[in-house]
CSV table of C-alpha atoms and ligand atoms in Angstrom, one decimal:
chain,number,residue,atom,x,y,z
A,1,UNK,CA,46.6,14.8,24.6
A,2,UNK,CA,50.4,14.4,24.3
A,3,UNK,CA,51.7,11.7,22.2
A,4,UNK,CA,54.7,11.3,24.6
A,5,UNK,CA,52.4,9.8,27.3
A,6,UNK,CA,51.3,7.0,25.0
A,7,UNK,CA,54.9,6.4,23.8
A,8,UNK,CA,56.2,6.2,27.4
A,9,UNK,CA,53.4,3.9,28.5
A,10,UNK,CA,54.3,1.4,25.7
A,11,UNK,CA,57.9,1.5,26.6
A,12,UNK,CA,57.2,0.8,30.3
A,13,UNK,CA,54.8,-2.0,29.5
A,14,UNK,CA,57.4,-3.9,27.6
A,15,UNK,CA,60.7,-3.0,29.2
A,16,UNK,CA,62.9,-6.0,30.1
A,17,UNK,CA,61.2,-8.5,27.7
A,18,UNK,CA,58.0,-8.3,29.6
A,19,UNK,CA,54.5,-8.8,28.2
A,20,UNK,CA,50.9,-8.5,29.1
A,21,UNK,CA,48.6,-10.8,31.1
A,22,UNK,CA,45.0,-10.7,30.1
A,23,UNK,CA,42.6,-11.6,33.0
A,24,UNK,CA,39.7,-9.6,31.5
A,25,UNK,CA,37.2,-12.4,30.7
A,26,UNK,CA,33.7,-11.2,30.8
A,27,UNK,CA,31.6,-12.8,33.7
A,28,UNK,CA,29.9,-15.1,31.1
A,29,UNK,CA,33.4,-16.3,29.9
A,30,UNK,CA,34.9,-16.6,33.3
A,31,UNK,CA,31.8,-18.6,34.6
A,32,UNK,CA,32.1,-20.9,31.5
A,33,UNK,CA,35.7,-21.7,32.5
A,34,UNK,CA,34.8,-22.2,36.2
A,35,UNK,CA,31.8,-24.4,35.3
A,36,UNK,CA,34.1,-26.8,33.3
A,37,UNK,CA,36.1,-27.4,36.6
A,38,UNK,CA,33.0,-27.4,38.9
A,39,UNK,CA,34.0,-24.0,40.5
A,40,UNK,CA,31.0,-22.1,41.8
A,41,UNK,CA,30.2,-19.3,39.3
A,42,UNK,CA,29.8,-16.4,41.7
A,43,UNK,CA,31.0,-12.9,42.1
A,44,UNK,CA,33.0,-13.8,45.1
A,45,UNK,CA,34.7,-16.8,43.4
A,46,UNK,CA,35.6,-14.5,40.4
A,47,UNK,CA,37.0,-12.0,43.0
A,48,UNK,CA,39.0,-14.7,44.7
A,49,UNK,CA,40.4,-16.0,41.6
A,50,UNK,CA,41.5,-12.6,40.3
A,51,UNK,CA,43.0,-11.8,43.7
A,52,UNK,CA,45.1,-15.0,43.5
A,53,UNK,CA,46.4,-14.0,40.1
A,54,UNK,CA,47.2,-10.5,40.9
A,55,UNK,CA,48.9,-11.3,44.1
A,56,UNK,CA,51.2,-13.9,42.7
A,57,UNK,CA,54.7,-13.2,44.0
A,58,UNK,CA,57.1,-12.1,41.4
A,59,UNK,CA,54.7,-11.7,38.6
A,60,UNK,CA,56.1,-8.2,37.8
A,61,UNK,CA,59.3,-9.8,36.6
A,62,UNK,CA,57.5,-11.0,33.5
A,63,UNK,CA,54.4,-9.0,33.3
A,64,UNK,CA,54.4,-5.2,32.6
A,65,UNK,CA,50.6,-4.8,32.4
A,66,UNK,CA,47.5,-6.7,33.4
A,67,UNK,CA,44.2,-6.3,31.5
A,68,UNK,CA,41.2,-6.2,33.8
A,69,UNK,CA,37.4,-6.5,33.4
A,70,UNK,CA,35.2,-3.8,34.7
A,71,UNK,CA,34.0,-6.0,37.6
A,72,UNK,CA,37.6,-6.7,38.7
A,73,UNK,CA,38.8,-3.1,38.6
A,74,UNK,CA,36.5,-2.1,41.4
A,75,UNK,CA,37.3,-5.0,43.6
A,76,UNK,CA,39.6,-5.4,46.7
A,77,UNK,CA,41.5,-8.2,48.2
A,78,UNK,CA,40.1,-10.1,51.2
A,79,UNK,CA,42.0,-7.6,53.4
A,80,UNK,CA,40.4,-4.7,51.8
A,81,UNK,CA,43.2,-3.5,49.5
A,82,UNK,CA,42.0,-2.3,46.1
A,83,UNK,CA,43.3,-4.3,43.3
A,84,UNK,CA,44.3,-1.1,41.6
A,85,UNK,CA,46.6,-0.1,44.6
A,86,UNK,CA,48.1,-3.5,44.7
A,87,UNK,CA,49.1,-3.5,41.0
A,88,UNK,CA,50.4,0.1,41.2
A,89,UNK,CA,52.6,-0.9,44.2
A,90,UNK,CA,54.0,-3.8,42.2
A,91,UNK,CA,54.7,-1.6,39.2
A,92,UNK,CA,52.2,-3.5,37.0
A,93,UNK,CA,50.5,-1.1,34.7
A,94,UNK,CA,46.6,-1.4,34.7
A,95,UNK,CA,44.7,-2.0,31.6
A,96,UNK,CA,41.1,-2.5,31.0
A,97,UNK,CA,38.8,-4.2,28.4
A,98,UNK,CA,36.4,-1.5,27.3
A,99,UNK,CA,34.4,-3.3,24.5
A,100,UNK,CA,31.0,-4.7,25.8
A,101,UNK,CA,31.3,-7.9,23.8
A,102,UNK,CA,29.9,-9.2,20.6
A,103,UNK,CA,26.5,-9.3,19.0
A,104,UNK,CA,25.3,-10.9,15.7
A,105,UNK,CA,26.0,-8.5,12.9
A,106,UNK,CA,22.5,-7.8,11.4
A,107,UNK,CA,22.2,-9.0,7.8
A,108,UNK,CA,25.3,-11.3,7.9
A,109,UNK,CA,25.0,-14.8,8.8
A,110,UNK,CA,27.2,-16.1,11.5
A,111,UNK,CA,29.2,-12.9,11.8
A,112,UNK,CA,29.8,-10.7,14.8
A,113,UNK,CA,30.1,-7.0,15.6
A,114,UNK,CA,31.9,-5.7,18.8
A,115,UNK,CA,29.9,-3.2,20.6
A,116,UNK,CA,30.8,-0.6,23.3
A,117,UNK,CA,31.4,2.7,21.6
A,118,UNK,CA,28.3,4.5,23.3
A,119,UNK,CA,29.6,6.5,26.3
A,120,UNK,CA,33.1,5.3,25.7
A,121,UNK,CA,34.7,8.8,26.1
A,122,UNK,CA,33.1,9.2,29.7
A,123,UNK,CA,34.0,5.5,30.6
A,124,UNK,CA,37.6,6.2,29.7
A,125,UNK,CA,37.7,9.4,31.8
A,126,UNK,CA,36.4,7.4,34.7
A,127,UNK,CA,39.0,4.5,34.2
A,128,UNK,CA,41.8,7.0,33.9
A,129,UNK,CA,40.9,8.2,37.4
A,130,UNK,CA,41.4,4.7,38.6
A,131,UNK,CA,45.0,4.6,37.2
A,132,UNK,CA,44.2,2.9,33.8
A,133,UNK,CA,46.9,3.5,31.2
A,134,UNK,CA,46.0,1.2,28.5
A,135,UNK,CA,42.7,-0.4,27.2
A,136,UNK,CA,41.6,-3.3,24.9
A,137,UNK,CA,39.0,-3.9,22.3
A,138,UNK,CA,38.6,-7.2,20.7
A,139,UNK,CA,36.9,-7.7,17.3
A,140,UNK,CA,36.3,-11.3,16.3
A,141,UNK,CA,36.3,-13.0,12.9
A,142,UNK,CA,35.6,-16.7,12.1
A,143,UNK,CA,36.9,-18.4,9.0
A,144,UNK,CA,34.2,-20.1,6.7
A,145,UNK,CA,33.7,-20.5,3.1
A,146,UNK,CA,32.4,-17.0,2.7
A,147,UNK,CA,33.6,-15.6,6.0
A,148,UNK,CA,34.8,-13.2,7.1
A,149,UNK,CA,32.8,-11.0,4.6
A,150,UNK,CA,34.1,-7.6,3.6
A,151,UNK,CA,31.1,-6.0,5.3
A,152,UNK,CA,32.0,-7.7,8.6
A,153,UNK,CA,35.7,-6.7,8.4
A,154,UNK,CA,34.8,-3.1,7.6
A,155,UNK,CA,32.3,-2.6,10.4
A,156,UNK,CA,34.7,-4.1,13.0
A,157,UNK,CA,37.6,-2.1,11.6
A,158,UNK,CA,35.6,1.1,11.9
A,159,UNK,CA,34.7,0.3,15.6
A,160,UNK,CA,38.3,-0.5,16.4
A,161,UNK,CA,39.5,2.7,14.8
A,162,UNK,CA,37.0,4.9,16.6
A,163,UNK,CA,37.8,3.1,20.0
A,164,UNK,CA,41.5,3.6,19.4
A,165,UNK,CA,41.1,7.3,18.5
A,166,UNK,CA,39.0,7.9,21.7
A,167,UNK,CA,41.6,6.2,23.8
A,168,UNK,CA,44.4,8.3,22.4
A,169,UNK,CA,42.3,11.4,22.9
A,170,UNK,CA,42.2,10.4,26.7
A,171,UNK,CA,46.0,9.6,26.8
A,172,UNK,CA,45.2,5.7,27.1
A,173,UNK,CA,47.1,3.4,24.9
A,174,UNK,CA,44.7,1.4,22.7
A,175,UNK,CA,45.4,-2.3,22.3
A,176,UNK,CA,43.8,-3.0,19.0
A,177,UNK,CA,42.7,-6.7,18.8
A,178,UNK,CA,41.4,-8.2,15.5
A,179,UNK,CA,41.2,-11.9,16.3
A,180,UNK,CA,40.8,-14.5,13.7
A,181,UNK,CA,39.6,-17.4,15.8
A,182,UNK,CA,41.1,-20.9,15.5
A,183,UNK,CA,37.7,-22.7,15.5
A,184,UNK,CA,37.3,-24.6,12.2
A,185,UNK,CA,38.9,-26.9,9.7
A,186,UNK,CA,40.8,-24.2,7.7
A,187,UNK,CA,44.4,-24.5,6.6
A,188,UNK,CA,47.3,-22.2,7.8
A,189,UNK,CA,47.3,-20.8,4.3
A,190,UNK,CA,43.6,-19.7,4.6
A,191,UNK,CA,44.4,-18.2,8.1
A,192,UNK,CA,47.3,-16.2,6.5
A,193,UNK,CA,45.0,-14.9,3.7
A,194,UNK,CA,42.3,-13.8,6.0
A,195,UNK,CA,44.7,-12.3,8.6
A,196,UNK,CA,46.5,-10.3,6.0
A,197,UNK,CA,43.3,-9.1,4.5
A,198,UNK,CA,41.9,-8.0,8.0
A,199,UNK,CA,45.1,-6.2,8.9
A,200,UNK,CA,45.5,-4.5,5.6
A,201,UNK,CA,42.0,-3.1,5.7
A,202,UNK,CA,42.3,-2.3,9.4
A,203,UNK,CA,45.4,-0.2,9.0
A,204,UNK,CA,43.8,1.7,6.2
A,205,UNK,CA,40.8,2.6,8.5
A,206,UNK,CA,43.1,3.3,11.4
A,207,UNK,CA,44.8,5.9,9.1
A,208,UNK,CA,41.4,7.3,7.9
A,209,UNK,CA,40.4,7.9,11.5
A,210,UNK,CA,43.7,9.6,12.4
A,211,UNK,CA,44.8,6.9,14.9
A,212,UNK,CA,48.5,7.6,15.7
A,213,UNK,CA,50.2,4.3,14.8
A,214,UNK,CA,53.1,5.1,17.2
A,215,UNK,CA,50.7,5.3,20.2
A,216,UNK,CA,49.0,1.9,19.8
A,217,UNK,CA,49.6,-1.8,20.4
A,218,UNK,CA,48.4,-4.5,17.9
A,219,UNK,CA,47.2,-7.7,19.5
A,220,UNK,CA,46.8,-10.2,16.6
A,221,UNK,CA,46.3,-13.9,16.4
A,222,UNK,CA,49.2,-16.1,15.2
A,223,UNK,CA,48.9,-17.6,11.7
A,224,UNK,CA,47.9,-21.1,12.4
A,225,UNK,CA,45.6,-23.8,11.0
A,226,UNK,CA,42.1,-24.3,12.5
A,227,UNK,CA,41.6,-26.5,15.6
A,228,UNK,CA,39.8,-29.1,13.5
A,229,UNK,CA,42.2,-29.1,10.5
A,230,UNK,CA,43.8,-32.5,9.6
A,231,UNK,CA,47.0,-30.7,9.1
A,232,UNK,CA,48.8,-29.2,12.1
A,233,UNK,CA,52.0,-27.4,11.1
A,234,UNK,CA,55.4,-27.5,12.7
A,235,UNK,CA,56.5,-24.7,15.1
A,236,UNK,CA,58.8,-23.3,12.5
A,237,UNK,CA,56.1,-23.2,9.8
A,238,UNK,CA,53.7,-21.3,12.2
A,239,UNK,CA,56.5,-18.9,13.1
A,240,UNK,CA,57.3,-18.3,9.5
A,241,UNK,CA,53.9,-17.8,8.4
A,242,UNK,CA,53.0,-15.4,11.2
A,243,UNK,CA,56.1,-13.4,10.7
A,244,UNK,CA,55.7,-13.1,7.0
A,245,UNK,CA,52.0,-12.2,7.3
A,246,UNK,CA,52.8,-9.4,9.8
A,247,UNK,CA,55.6,-8.0,7.8
A,248,UNK,CA,53.3,-7.8,4.7
A,249,UNK,CA,50.5,-6.0,6.6
A,250,UNK,CA,51.7,-4.1,9.8
A,251,UNK,CA,53.5,-0.7,9.3
A,252,UNK,CA,56.9,-0.5,10.9
A,253,UNK,CA,55.7,2.6,12.8
A,254,UNK,CA,53.6,0.4,15.1
A,255,UNK,CA,55.9,0.1,18.2
A,256,UNK,CA,54.5,-3.3,19.6
A,257,UNK,CA,52.8,-6.4,18.6
A,258,UNK,CA,51.5,-8.5,21.6
A,259,UNK,CA,49.9,-11.8,20.5
A,260,UNK,CA,46.8,-13.4,21.9
A,261,UNK,CA,47.0,-17.2,22.4
A,262,UNK,CA,43.6,-17.9,21.1
A,263,UNK,CA,43.2,-21.5,22.5
A,264,UNK,CA,46.7,-22.7,21.8
A,265,UNK,CA,48.1,-24.6,24.7
A,266,UNK,CA,50.6,-22.7,27.0
A,267,UNK,CA,53.4,-24.9,25.5
A,268,UNK,CA,52.4,-24.1,22.0
A,269,UNK,CA,51.9,-20.5,22.4
A,270,UNK,CA,55.4,-20.1,24.1
A,271,UNK,CA,57.1,-22.3,21.4
A,272,UNK,CA,55.6,-20.2,18.7
A,273,UNK,CA,56.7,-17.0,20.3
A,274,UNK,CA,60.2,-18.4,20.8
A,275,UNK,CA,60.6,-19.5,17.3
A,276,UNK,CA,59.5,-16.1,15.9
A,277,UNK,CA,62.3,-14.6,17.9
A,278,UNK,CA,64.9,-17.2,17.4
A,279,UNK,CA,64.4,-17.5,13.7
A,280,UNK,CA,63.4,-14.0,12.6
A,281,UNK,CA,64.5,-11.5,15.3
A,282,UNK,CA,66.4,-9.3,13.0
A,283,UNK,CA,63.6,-9.0,10.6
A,284,UNK,CA,61.1,-7.6,13.2
A,285,UNK,CA,60.7,-3.8,13.1
A,286,UNK,CA,58.4,-4.0,16.1
A,287,UNK,CA,58.7,-5.2,19.8
A,288,UNK,CA,57.0,-8.6,19.5
A,289,UNK,CA,55.7,-9.9,22.7
A,290,UNK,CA,52.7,-11.7,24.4
A,291,UNK,CA,49.4,-10.7,25.7
A,292,UNK,CA,48.1,-14.1,26.6
A,293,UNK,CA,45.1,-15.0,28.6
A,294,UNK,CA,44.5,-18.8,28.6
A,295,UNK,CA,48.1,-19.7,27.7
A,296,UNK,CA,49.3,-18.2,31.1
A,297,UNK,CA,46.2,-18.9,33.3
A,298,UNK,CA,45.2,-22.3,32.3
A,299,UNK,CA,47.5,-24.6,34.4
A,300,UNK,CA,46.9,-22.4,37.5
A,301,UNK,CA,43.1,-22.4,37.0
A,302,UNK,CA,43.1,-26.2,36.7
A,303,UNK,CA,45.1,-26.7,39.9
A,304,UNK,CA,43.1,-24.1,41.8
A,305,UNK,CA,39.8,-25.7,41.5
A,306,UNK,CA,38.2,-23.0,43.6
A,307,UNK,CA,39.9,-24.3,46.8
A,308,UNK,CA,41.9,-22.0,49.0
A,309,UNK,CA,44.2,-24.8,50.0
A,310,UNK,CA,45.4,-24.8,46.3
A,311,UNK,CA,46.1,-21.0,46.3
A,312,UNK,CA,49.9,-21.4,46.5
A,313,UNK,CA,50.1,-24.3,44.1
A,314,UNK,CA,48.2,-22.2,41.5
A,315,UNK,CA,50.3,-19.2,42.0
A,316,UNK,CA,53.5,-21.2,41.6
A,317,UNK,CA,52.1,-22.5,38.1
A,318,UNK,CA,51.0,-19.0,37.1
A,319,UNK,CA,54.4,-17.6,37.9
A,320,UNK,CA,56.2,-20.4,36.1
A,321,UNK,CA,54.0,-20.1,33.0
A,322,UNK,CA,54.4,-16.3,32.9
A,323,UNK,CA,58.1,-16.5,33.2
A,324,UNK,CA,58.5,-18.8,30.2
A,325,UNK,CA,57.3,-16.2,27.8
A,326,UNK,CA,59.9,-13.4,28.5
A,327,UNK,CA,62.5,-16.1,28.1
A,328,UNK,CA,61.0,-17.0,24.7
A,329,UNK,CA,61.6,-13.3,23.7
A,330,UNK,CA,65.3,-13.8,24.1
A,331,UNK,CA,65.6,-15.8,20.9
A,332,UNK,CA,68.9,-15.8,19.1
A,333,UNK,CA,70.1,-12.5,17.7
A,334,UNK,CA,72.6,-14.0,15.3
A,335,UNK,CA,71.4,-13.4,11.7
A,336,UNK,CA,73.1,-16.6,10.6
A,337,UNK,CA,70.5,-18.4,12.6
A,338,UNK,CA,67.7,-16.9,10.5
A,339,UNK,CA,65.7,-18.9,8.1
A,340,UNK,CA,64.6,-17.3,4.9
A,341,UNK,CA,61.0,-16.2,5.3
A,342,UNK,CA,60.0,-17.6,2.1
A,343,UNK,CA,61.5,-20.8,0.8
B,1,LIG,P1,43.7,-15.6,24.9
B,1,LIG,O1,45.3,-15.6,25.1
B,1,LIG,O2,43.1,-16.7,25.9
B,1,LIG,O3,43.3,-15.8,23.5
B,1,LIG,O4,43.1,-14.3,25.5
B,1,LIG,C1,43.7,-13.2,25.1
B,1,LIG,C2,42.6,-12.1,25.1
B,1,LIG,O5,42.8,-11.0,25.7
B,1,LIG,C3,41.4,-12.3,24.2
B,1,LIG,O6,40.8,-11.1,24.1
C-alpha cells in the first residue's frame, strides 16, 4: 500500500488547525454516560445522539475527522441518510475504533490488555469499503505502586504495533493510543515517568514491527497529576511537563500528535492545549492537536438529556466547544514568548 495515501490522509485531517472528534464510545460506555443523566440506554437513543452530533451545523470548520463505533458506522439519520454519506458530504473524514475493548491481563493484578487483533485484516477491508480512512486502538495503563508492569506495557505495545501495521497495509491511518489514565492519587512527576516509559517502549516496538512512523498519528494523554492527587498543577506546569515528556520520547518523524482528554473538563483540556502552543510552539516538531471525546461532547450531552426539544441547544454547545480547540492551536508563534522547558 502506498505510503502517500497515509501521508495525504493525515494532512487532510489536520489542515486549517482542525482536530478529531471521538464519538466511538462502546455501547457499555455510552450507556453508562446516558444512565447518569437518566437517558434511556437503547440502540435508538444512541443512534439519535450520534445523529445529533454528526449533523451539528458548521462542525466541519473545526473537526477534520470523526471516530465512530461499529454500531454507529452502519446507522442512518431519521430520514434514512447513512451517517457515512453525511460525513463525506461535509468533508469530514471517517474513522473507526477497531479494538474490541479491554480484558484483565492474565497473571497481572489489576492490569488490562486490549483485544481485537483476530480477524482485524478482514474488518479493515470491510471498513474501507464504507469510506474509512483512519482507525483507532486504545491501550490503557493505570498508575499504582507497581503499575504499569513491564509485562503489561510490552503486551499492549505489541498489540498496538500489530494493529498499526495491519492498518497501514490496508491504507488506513492508525491512531495509536496508549492512555495512562488519570484515576488515582499520583503526582504529575509519576505521570511523566510512566508516560515516558510507555512511549519509549512503544516506539521501539513500532520500529520492530516495521510501522512507518510517518504514516501514523499518536494519541497520548497529557502529563497531569491523578484525579485524587492533593496537588493539582497549574496550566503552565501541565503544558511544560507534557511538552518535555513528548520531546524526550516521540520521534520527530511522527507527523501528528492528537491528545485525548481523559476526563479533564472541556475548559482544562482546551487551556492545556492552548498553553502547549502558546508557550512551546516553536519547539514542537509535530502537528499537535486534539482528539477529544468527553471534552467536546460533555456540555452537549448534559443539555440534551435525551429530549428532541433540546437538540438545537445541544448542537450549539457542541459547535462552541469544538470551535474552542482550533483556536487553542493558534498559540503565539513568537519565540520570545516561550518559556524554557526545564527551569
Ligand atoms: P476522551 O477525550 O474522553 O478521553 O476520549 C478520547 C478517546 O478517544 C478515548 O479512547
